[in-house]
Amino acid sequence: MTDPKTFIEANKERLLDELFSLLRIPSISADPAYNSDVAKCAEHIAEHMNSLGIDSVEIFPTAGHPIVYGECLVEPDLPTVLVYGHYDVQPADPIDLWDNDPFEPIIKTTKIHPEGAIFARGACDDKGQMFMHLKAFEIMKSNGEIPCNIKFMIEGEEEVGSSNLEPFVASHKEKLACDTILISDTGMISNTTPSITTGLRGLSYVEVEVTGPNRDLHSGLYGGAVANPLNVLAKMVASLHDDNGQITVEGFYDGVEIVSTEERALMAKAPFSQEEFKESIGIGDVWGEEGYSTPERTSIRPTLDVNGMWGGYTGEGAKTVIPSKAYAKISMRLVPGQNPEAITEKFIKHFKAIAPDSVAINVTPHHGGLPYVTHTTNPAYQAASKAYQKTFGKAALPVRSGGSIPIVALFEQQLGAKSILMGFGLDSDAIHSPNEHYGVFNYFKGIETIPYFYENYAKQK
Ligand code: BES
Ligand code: MN
Ligand code: MN
């Protein structure tokens, strides 16, 4: 194989320009106002796949946003790799906090990315990372050596829960049949400490509504005699953690996999600075479950967080009112041994049980997902590990991530294949936040590393 590095060096500008074209399309899946841009983005990817010589490129419409598929089937005896990624992005809000137009990418240097980073919505999550796979394919194609059968499936609804991908996978099992799934939609420890993601947390997401009086009341005439739904909700929410940072929902920890002392000791070897962590997000101190380190709290332990809370008067100035209703959106990140439906049920039961008679509770469950783990003994992990050794000059550490990609557990159930998560983003890349970016180093390093994965995996299988 000709060195991917040489190819990248000779095509740097074009590789960036092509990604920029993709980033300019505001494919925000959550907002119907962008539906035509989402569709345009799917077409853009399909066209690009065709231009690379990928076969059977097709845009599959769904009840929501389309799925782009393409394949390169070299020979039945070779292992088959299914590449998954998503072309949809999170909304850019709050737009005022961006230093540049989120859909007009620019390159700027940062402390962590002295070689420059691409600032745009989706730069890291996931357009930049997904596009690395098409560019890695281009390298292998130009070398005339495609070591595995490759199938690409790029969806447009990851950020809104992949609800239409699930039936698509279930009804196209043959088309998607593979030995492993390859995904770049996670992160790594740092640019000098590569890591491979071996776990993802699951998710249970609910919206709660607390109803008090049948209308908003004058807070002077009624105040003191009527339970205020916002006060009640605040107290209820506060009671969901005890003084040790443990979640109080009855049965929440039932079945939670206890990570062995050996694995925890291995995890503790990954470089981590509590001081830098605090500084990077501007907090005075960390918080969390007693008995666990910060990296453990964000990976092997489940969580419960309020994502938003509202009600009553939030406009300009003061309006004296006891609101009729109060709301909160609550996410629970889950670990192996926990099931999203069961957790949602436990939450609802608990939340209703702790509510005083002065209010009524309504809970609406949203999308969820199962947690996922893979082991370092997985042949695809070994192939990836060797690839990092080659391009970074050092071994990648196995790390469980705190984020969720619910479709990964479903792939395992439906296709019987494990996913290998070769993510090249950094936690500091501000995914889902204003000023999301992706290191130029990371983009090129991903493109460089992926071809070695295929080479190693073909030998391994
Ligand atoms: N790519 C992220 C998940 C991620 C990021 C995992 C970094 C590990 C490291 C994905 O696009 C995402 O945002 N997932 C959502 C869940 C989804 C159901 C909306 C999440 O984790 O909040
Ligand atoms: Mn993503
Ligand atoms: Mn995301």
Coordinates of C-alpha atoms and ligand atoms in Angstrom, one line a residue:
M1 CA 0.0 0.0 0.0
T2 CA 1.3 3.5 -0.9
D3 CA 1.6 5.4 2.3
P4 CA -1.7 7.2 3.1
K5 CA 0.4 10.0 4.5
T6 CA 1.9 10.8 1.1
F7 CA -1.5 10.9 -0.4
I8 CA -2.8 13.2 2.3
E9 CA 0.2 15.5 2.0
A10 CA -0.3 15.9 -1.7
N11 CA -4.1 16.5 -1.4
K12 CA -4.4 18.5 1.8
E13 CA -6.2 21.5 0.4
R14 CA -8.7 19.5 -1.6
L15 CA -9.4 17.2 1.4
L16 CA -10.3 20.3 3.4
D17 CA -12.3 22.0 0.6
E18 CA -14.4 18.9 0.1
L19 CA -15.2 18.7 3.8
F20 CA -16.0 22.4 3.8
S21 CA -18.6 21.9 1.1
L22 CA -20.3 19.2 3.2
L23 CA -20.2 21.5 6.3
R24 CA -21.9 24.3 4.5
I25 CA -25.1 22.3 4.2
P26 CA -27.2 23.0 7.4
S27 CA -28.5 19.5 7.8
I28 CA -30.2 20.0 11.2
S29 CA -32.4 17.0 11.7
A30 CA -34.3 18.3 14.7
D31 CA -35.8 21.4 13.0
P32 CA -38.3 20.8 10.1
A33 CA -37.4 24.2 8.7
Y34 CA -34.2 22.5 7.5
N35 CA -35.7 19.4 5.9
S36 CA -34.7 20.4 2.4
D37 CA -31.1 21.0 3.5
V38 CA -31.1 17.6 5.2
A39 CA -32.2 16.1 1.9
K40 CA -29.7 18.1 0.0
C41 CA -26.9 16.8 2.3
A42 CA -28.0 13.2 1.6
E43 CA -27.8 13.9 -2.2
H44 CA -24.4 15.6 -1.8
I45 CA -23.0 12.5 0.0
A46 CA -24.5 10.1 -2.6
E47 CA -23.0 12.2 -5.4
H48 CA -19.7 12.1 -3.7
M49 CA -19.8 8.4 -3.2
N50 CA -20.6 7.9 -6.9
S51 CA -17.6 10.1 -7.8
L52 CA -15.4 7.9 -5.7
G53 CA -16.5 4.8 -7.6
I54 CA -18.6 3.3 -4.8
D55 CA -21.2 0.9 -6.2
S56 CA -25.0 0.7 -5.8
V57 CA -25.2 4.1 -4.3
E58 CA -28.8 4.7 -3.2
I59 CA -30.7 7.2 -1.1
F60 CA -33.3 5.4 0.9
P61 CA -36.2 7.6 2.0
T62 CA -37.6 6.9 5.4
A63 CA -40.6 8.3 7.4
G64 CA -38.0 10.9 8.5
H65 CA -34.7 11.8 6.9
P66 CA -33.1 9.6 4.2
I67 CA -30.3 7.0 4.6
V68 CA -27.5 7.0 2.1
Y69 CA -26.1 3.6 1.2
G70 CA -23.2 2.5 -1.0
E71 CA -20.9 -0.5 -1.3
C72 CA -17.8 -1.9 -2.7
L73 CA -17.9 -5.7 -2.7
V74 CA -14.6 -7.0 -3.8
E75 CA -14.8 -10.7 -3.2
P76 CA -17.1 -12.9 -1.1
D77 CA -14.2 -14.6 0.7
L78 CA -13.0 -11.3 2.2
P79 CA -14.4 -10.0 5.5
T80 CA -17.1 -7.4 5.2
V81 CA -17.0 -4.1 7.1
L82 CA -20.1 -1.9 7.4
V83 CA -19.2 1.7 7.9
Y84 CA -21.8 3.7 9.8
G85 CA -21.9 7.5 10.3
H86 CA -24.4 10.3 10.4
Y87 CA -24.7 13.4 8.2
D88 CA -27.3 15.2 10.4
V89 CA -26.1 17.8 12.9
Q90 CA -27.4 19.4 16.1
P91 CA -29.1 22.8 15.9
A92 CA -26.5 25.6 16.1
D93 CA -28.3 27.6 18.9
P94 CA -27.4 29.6 20.8
I95 CA -26.1 31.2 17.6
D96 CA -25.0 34.4 19.3
L97 CA -22.3 32.5 21.1
W98 CA -20.6 31.4 17.8
D99 CA -17.5 33.3 16.7
N100 CA -18.2 32.5 13.1
D101 CA -21.2 31.4 11.0
P102 CA -21.7 27.7 12.1
F103 CA -22.3 26.8 8.4
E104 CA -19.4 28.8 7.0
P105 CA -16.4 26.7 8.2
I106 CA -13.1 28.5 9.0
I107 CA -9.8 27.2 10.3
K108 CA -8.3 28.7 13.5
T109 CA -5.6 27.5 15.8
T110 CA -6.3 26.8 19.5
K111 CA -4.2 25.8 22.4
I112 CA -5.1 22.1 21.9
H113 CA -5.0 22.3 18.1
P114 CA -1.9 24.3 17.2
E115 CA -2.1 23.0 13.7
G116 CA -5.5 24.5 13.3
A117 CA -9.1 23.3 13.8
I118 CA -12.1 23.5 11.5
F119 CA -14.9 25.5 13.2
A120 CA -18.4 24.6 12.0
R121 CA -21.5 22.7 13.3
G122 CA -20.9 19.0 12.5
A123 CA -17.1 19.5 12.0
C124 CA -16.5 16.7 14.6
D125 CA -20.0 15.3 15.1
D126 CA -20.1 13.7 12.7
K127 CA -19.5 15.1 9.2
G128 CA -15.7 15.5 9.6
Q129 CA -15.4 12.0 11.1
M130 CA -17.8 10.3 8.7
F131 CA -16.1 11.9 5.7
M132 CA -12.7 10.5 6.8
H133 CA -14.1 7.1 5.8
L134 CA -14.9 8.2 2.3
K135 CA -11.4 9.8 1.9
A136 CA -9.8 6.6 3.3
F137 CA -11.7 4.7 0.7
E138 CA -10.4 7.0 -2.0
I139 CA -6.8 6.3 -0.8
M140 CA -7.3 2.6 -1.0
K141 CA -9.1 2.8 -4.3
S142 CA -6.3 4.9 -5.8
N143 CA -3.8 2.3 -4.6
G144 CA -5.9 -0.3 -6.3
E145 CA -6.1 -2.3 -3.1
I146 CA -9.4 -2.6 -1.2
P147 CA -8.6 -5.3 1.4
C148 CA -12.2 -5.9 2.6
N149 CA -15.7 -5.7 1.3
I150 CA -17.0 -2.3 2.4
K151 CA -20.6 -1.2 2.9
F152 CA -21.4 2.4 3.8
M153 CA -24.6 3.4 5.6
I154 CA -24.8 7.1 6.5
E155 CA -28.0 8.2 8.3
G156 CA -29.7 11.6 8.8
E157 CA -31.4 11.1 12.1
E158 CA -28.8 10.2 14.7
E159 CA -29.2 13.4 16.6
V160 CA -32.9 12.8 16.9
G161 CA -32.7 9.2 18.1
S162 CA -32.3 7.1 14.8
S163 CA -36.0 6.0 15.1
N164 CA -36.3 5.3 11.4
L165 CA -32.9 3.6 11.1
E166 CA -34.0 0.8 13.4
P167 CA -36.8 -0.6 11.0
F168 CA -34.5 0.0 8.1
V169 CA -31.8 -2.2 9.6
A170 CA -34.4 -4.8 10.6
S171 CA -35.8 -5.0 7.1
H172 CA -32.4 -5.0 5.2
K173 CA -30.5 -7.5 7.2
E174 CA -29.1 -9.3 4.2
K175 CA -28.0 -6.0 2.5
L176 CA -26.3 -4.9 5.7
A177 CA -24.8 -8.3 6.6
C178 CA -21.2 -7.8 7.8
D179 CA -18.4 -9.1 10.0
T180 CA -18.0 -5.9 11.9
I181 CA -19.2 -2.3 11.9
L182 CA -16.8 0.5 11.8
I183 CA -17.8 3.9 13.3
S184 CA -16.0 7.2 13.8
D185 CA -18.4 9.2 16.0
T186 CA -16.6 9.2 19.4
G187 CA -13.5 10.7 20.8
M188 CA -10.0 9.9 22.0
I189 CA -8.0 10.9 25.0
S190 CA -5.7 13.4 23.3
N191 CA -3.7 13.9 20.1
T192 CA -0.7 12.3 21.8
T193 CA -2.6 9.6 23.7
P194 CA -4.8 7.8 21.2
S195 CA -7.6 5.6 22.5
I196 CA -10.3 3.3 21.1
T197 CA -13.8 3.5 22.5
T198 CA -14.9 0.2 24.0
G199 CA -18.1 1.3 25.6
L200 CA -21.0 3.7 25.2
R201 CA -23.6 4.6 27.8
G202 CA -27.3 4.0 27.2
L203 CA -30.0 6.6 27.6
S204 CA -33.4 7.1 29.1
Y205 CA -34.9 10.5 28.5
V206 CA -38.1 11.8 30.1
E207 CA -40.1 15.0 30.3
V208 CA -42.0 15.7 33.5
E209 CA -45.0 18.0 34.0
V210 CA -46.0 19.1 37.4
T211 CA -49.5 20.7 37.7
G212 CA -50.7 22.7 40.7
P213 CA -53.6 25.1 40.6
N214 CA -55.9 25.1 37.5
R215 CA -54.6 28.6 36.5
D216 CA -51.7 30.9 37.2
L217 CA -52.4 32.7 40.5
H218 CA -51.6 36.1 42.0
S219 CA -48.6 35.3 44.2
G220 CA -49.8 37.8 46.8
L221 CA -53.4 36.7 47.1
Y222 CA -52.6 33.0 47.0
G223 CA -48.9 32.8 48.0
G224 CA -48.2 30.9 51.2
A225 CA -51.4 28.8 50.9
V226 CA -50.8 26.9 47.7
A227 CA -48.0 24.7 46.7
N228 CA -46.0 26.3 43.9
P229 CA -45.4 23.7 41.1
L230 CA -42.0 25.2 40.4
N231 CA -40.9 25.1 44.1
V232 CA -42.2 21.5 44.3
L233 CA -40.4 20.4 41.1
A234 CA -37.2 22.0 42.4
K235 CA -37.4 20.0 45.6
M236 CA -38.3 16.8 43.9
V237 CA -35.5 17.2 41.4
A238 CA -33.1 18.0 44.2
S239 CA -34.1 14.8 46.0
L240 CA -33.1 12.6 43.1
H241 CA -29.5 12.5 44.4
D242 CA -28.5 11.8 47.9
D243 CA -25.6 13.4 49.8
N244 CA -23.2 10.8 48.3
G245 CA -24.2 11.8 44.7
Q246 CA -26.1 8.5 44.3
I247 CA -29.4 8.5 42.4
T248 CA -32.4 7.8 44.8
V249 CA -34.8 6.4 42.2
E250 CA -35.9 3.1 43.7
G251 CA -34.1 0.2 42.0
F252 CA -32.0 2.5 39.8
Y253 CA -28.8 0.5 40.4
D254 CA -30.3 -2.9 40.2
G255 CA -28.2 -5.1 37.9
V256 CA -25.6 -2.5 37.2
E257 CA -22.4 -4.2 36.1
I258 CA -19.7 -3.9 38.7
V259 CA -16.5 -3.2 36.9
S260 CA -13.6 -5.3 38.2
T261 CA -10.8 -3.8 40.3
E262 CA -8.4 -4.8 37.5
E263 CA -10.3 -2.9 34.8
R264 CA -10.6 0.1 37.1
A265 CA -6.8 0.0 37.7
L266 CA -6.3 -0.1 34.0
M267 CA -8.6 2.8 33.5
A268 CA -6.7 4.8 36.1
K269 CA -3.6 4.5 33.9
A270 CA -5.1 6.8 31.2
P271 CA -3.6 10.2 31.7
F272 CA -6.1 12.6 33.3
S273 CA -5.7 15.9 35.1
Q274 CA -8.4 17.0 37.4
E275 CA -7.0 20.5 37.5
E276 CA -7.1 20.8 33.7
F277 CA -10.5 19.3 33.6
K278 CA -11.9 21.9 36.0
E279 CA -10.1 24.7 34.2
S280 CA -11.2 23.6 30.7
I281 CA -14.9 24.0 31.7
G282 CA -14.5 26.8 34.2
I283 CA -15.7 25.1 37.4
G284 CA -14.5 25.5 40.9
D285 CA -14.8 21.9 41.9
V286 CA -16.0 18.6 40.5
W287 CA -19.1 16.7 41.7
G288 CA -20.3 13.2 41.5
E289 CA -20.8 9.8 43.0
E290 CA -18.7 9.1 46.1
G291 CA -16.1 6.5 45.6
Y292 CA -15.5 7.0 41.9
S293 CA -13.0 9.1 40.0
T294 CA -14.1 11.7 37.5
P295 CA -13.3 9.5 34.5
E296 CA -15.2 6.6 36.2
R297 CA -18.2 8.9 36.9
T298 CA -18.4 9.7 33.2
S299 CA -18.0 6.2 31.8
I300 CA -18.8 3.2 34.0
R301 CA -21.4 4.8 36.3
P302 CA -25.0 5.8 35.4
T303 CA -26.2 9.4 35.8
L304 CA -29.3 11.5 36.1
D305 CA -29.4 15.1 34.9
V306 CA -31.9 17.9 34.4
N307 CA -31.4 19.2 30.8
G308 CA -33.9 22.0 31.1
M309 CA -36.4 23.3 33.5
W310 CA -39.1 25.9 33.0
G311 CA -42.5 27.3 33.9
G312 CA -44.1 30.4 35.1
Y313 CA -43.0 33.9 34.1
T314 CA -39.6 34.1 32.4
G315 CA -40.1 37.3 30.4
E316 CA -38.7 40.8 30.9
G317 CA -39.1 42.4 34.4
A318 CA -41.2 41.0 37.2
K319 CA -44.6 39.4 37.1
T320 CA -46.0 38.2 40.4
V321 CA -47.4 34.8 39.7
I322 CA -47.7 31.3 41.1
P323 CA -47.5 29.2 38.0
S324 CA -50.0 26.5 37.3
K325 CA -47.4 24.2 35.7
A326 CA -43.7 23.4 35.9
Y327 CA -41.6 21.3 33.6
A328 CA -38.3 19.6 33.3
K329 CA -36.4 17.4 30.8
I330 CA -34.4 14.7 32.5
S331 CA -31.7 12.4 31.0
M332 CA -30.4 9.3 32.5
R333 CA -27.2 7.8 31.1
L334 CA -27.1 4.1 31.6
V335 CA -24.4 1.4 31.9
P336 CA -24.4 -2.3 31.1
G337 CA -27.0 -4.2 33.2
Q338 CA -29.5 -1.3 32.8
N339 CA -32.4 -1.3 30.4
P340 CA -33.8 2.0 29.2
E341 CA -37.5 0.9 29.3
A342 CA -37.1 -0.5 32.8
I343 CA -35.3 2.6 34.0
T344 CA -38.0 4.9 32.5
E345 CA -40.7 2.8 34.3
K346 CA -38.8 3.0 37.6
F347 CA -38.3 6.7 37.2
I348 CA -42.0 7.3 36.6
K349 CA -43.0 5.2 39.6
H350 CA -40.5 7.0 41.9
F351 CA -41.4 10.5 40.7
K352 CA -45.1 9.9 41.2
A353 CA -44.4 8.4 44.7
I354 CA -42.4 11.4 45.9
A355 CA -44.9 14.0 44.7
P356 CA -47.0 15.7 47.4
D357 CA -50.8 15.6 47.0
S358 CA -50.8 19.3 46.1
V359 CA -49.6 18.6 42.6
A360 CA -50.4 16.1 39.7
I361 CA -47.5 14.5 37.8
N362 CA -47.4 13.6 34.2
V363 CA -44.2 12.0 32.7
T364 CA -43.6 11.6 28.9
P365 CA -40.8 9.2 27.9
H366 CA -38.7 10.2 24.9
H367 CA -36.2 8.2 22.9
G368 CA -33.8 6.0 24.7
G369 CA -31.1 3.5 23.9
L370 CA -29.2 0.5 25.3
P371 CA -25.6 0.8 26.5
Y372 CA -22.8 -1.0 24.6
V373 CA -19.5 -2.7 25.4
T374 CA -16.9 -4.5 23.4
H375 CA -13.7 -6.2 24.5
T376 CA -10.2 -5.8 23.5
T377 CA -10.1 -9.4 22.4
N378 CA -12.4 -8.6 19.5
P379 CA -10.5 -9.1 16.2
A380 CA -11.7 -5.8 14.9
Y381 CA -10.4 -4.1 18.1
Q382 CA -7.0 -5.8 17.5
A383 CA -7.0 -4.6 13.9
A384 CA -7.8 -1.1 15.0
S385 CA -5.2 -1.2 17.7
K386 CA -2.4 -2.1 15.3
A387 CA -3.5 0.7 12.9
Y388 CA -3.1 3.3 15.7
Q389 CA 0.3 1.7 16.6
K390 CA 1.3 2.3 13.0
T391 CA 0.1 5.9 12.6
F392 CA 0.6 7.3 16.2
G393 CA 3.7 5.3 16.9
K394 CA 2.1 4.1 20.2
A395 CA -0.6 1.8 21.5
A396 CA -4.2 3.1 21.8
L397 CA -5.8 2.8 25.2
P398 CA -9.2 1.2 25.5
V399 CA -11.7 3.7 27.0
R400 CA -15.4 3.6 27.8
S401 CA -17.1 6.8 26.7
G402 CA -19.9 8.6 28.5
G403 CA -21.8 9.4 25.3
S404 CA -24.5 7.4 23.6
I405 CA -25.0 6.0 20.1
P406 CA -28.1 4.0 20.6
I407 CA -28.0 2.3 17.2
V408 CA -24.8 0.5 18.1
A409 CA -26.5 -2.0 20.5
L410 CA -29.3 -2.4 18.0
F411 CA -26.7 -3.3 15.3
E412 CA -25.5 -6.1 17.6
Q413 CA -29.0 -7.4 18.1
Q414 CA -30.2 -7.1 14.5
L415 CA -27.0 -7.9 12.5
G416 CA -25.1 -9.9 15.1
A417 CA -22.0 -7.8 14.6
K418 CA -19.9 -5.9 17.0
S419 CA -19.0 -2.2 16.3
I420 CA -15.5 -0.9 16.5
L421 CA -15.5 2.8 17.6
M422 CA -12.5 4.6 16.0
G423 CA -13.3 8.1 17.1
F424 CA -10.8 10.9 16.5
G425 CA -12.6 13.8 18.2
L426 CA -11.5 15.4 21.5
D427 CA -13.8 16.2 24.5
S428 CA -12.8 19.8 24.1
D429 CA -14.1 20.0 20.5
A430 CA -17.3 21.4 21.8
I431 CA -19.7 19.0 20.0
H432 CA -23.4 20.1 20.4
S433 CA -22.0 23.5 21.7
P434 CA -21.3 26.8 20.1
N435 CA -17.9 26.9 18.3
E436 CA -17.8 23.1 17.6
H437 CA -14.5 22.3 15.9
Y438 CA -12.4 19.4 14.7
G439 CA -8.6 19.4 14.6
V440 CA -7.0 19.4 11.1
F441 CA -4.5 17.0 12.7
N442 CA -7.4 14.7 13.8
Y443 CA -9.1 14.8 10.4
F444 CA -5.9 13.8 8.5
K445 CA -4.9 11.3 11.2
G446 CA -8.2 9.6 10.9
I447 CA -7.9 9.4 7.1
E448 CA -4.4 8.0 7.5
T449 CA -5.3 5.4 10.2
I450 CA -8.5 3.9 8.6
P451 CA -6.8 2.2 5.6
Y452 CA -4.5 0.3 8.0
F453 CA -7.6 -0.9 9.9
Y454 CA -8.8 -2.6 6.7
E455 CA -5.4 -4.0 5.9
N456 CA -5.0 -5.5 9.4
Y457 CA -8.6 -6.7 9.6
A458 CA -8.4 -8.6 6.2
K459 CA -5.3 -10.4 7.5
Q460 CA -6.9 -11.1 10.9
K461 CA -10.1 -12.6 9.8
Ligands
BES1 N1 -21.4 11.3 18.5 C1 -22.3 11.5 19.6 C2 -22.1 10.5 20.7 C3 -20.7 10.5 21.3 C4 -19.9 11.6 21.3 C5 -20.3 9.4 22.0 C6 -18.6 11.6 21.9 C7 -19.1 9.3 22.5 C8 -18.2 10.4 22.5 C9 -23.8 11.4 19.1 O1 -24.0 12.1 17.9 C10 -24.7 12.0 20.1 O2 -24.7 13.1 20.3 N2 -25.5 11.1 20.8 C11 -26.5 11.6 21.7 C12 -27.6 10.6 21.8 C13 -28.7 10.7 20.8 C14 -29.8 9.7 21.1 C15 -29.2 12.1 20.6 C16 -25.9 11.8 23.1 O3 -24.9 11.1 23.5 O4 -26.4 12.7 23.8
MN2 MN -22.5 11.8 16.5
MN3 MN -24.2 14.3 18.5

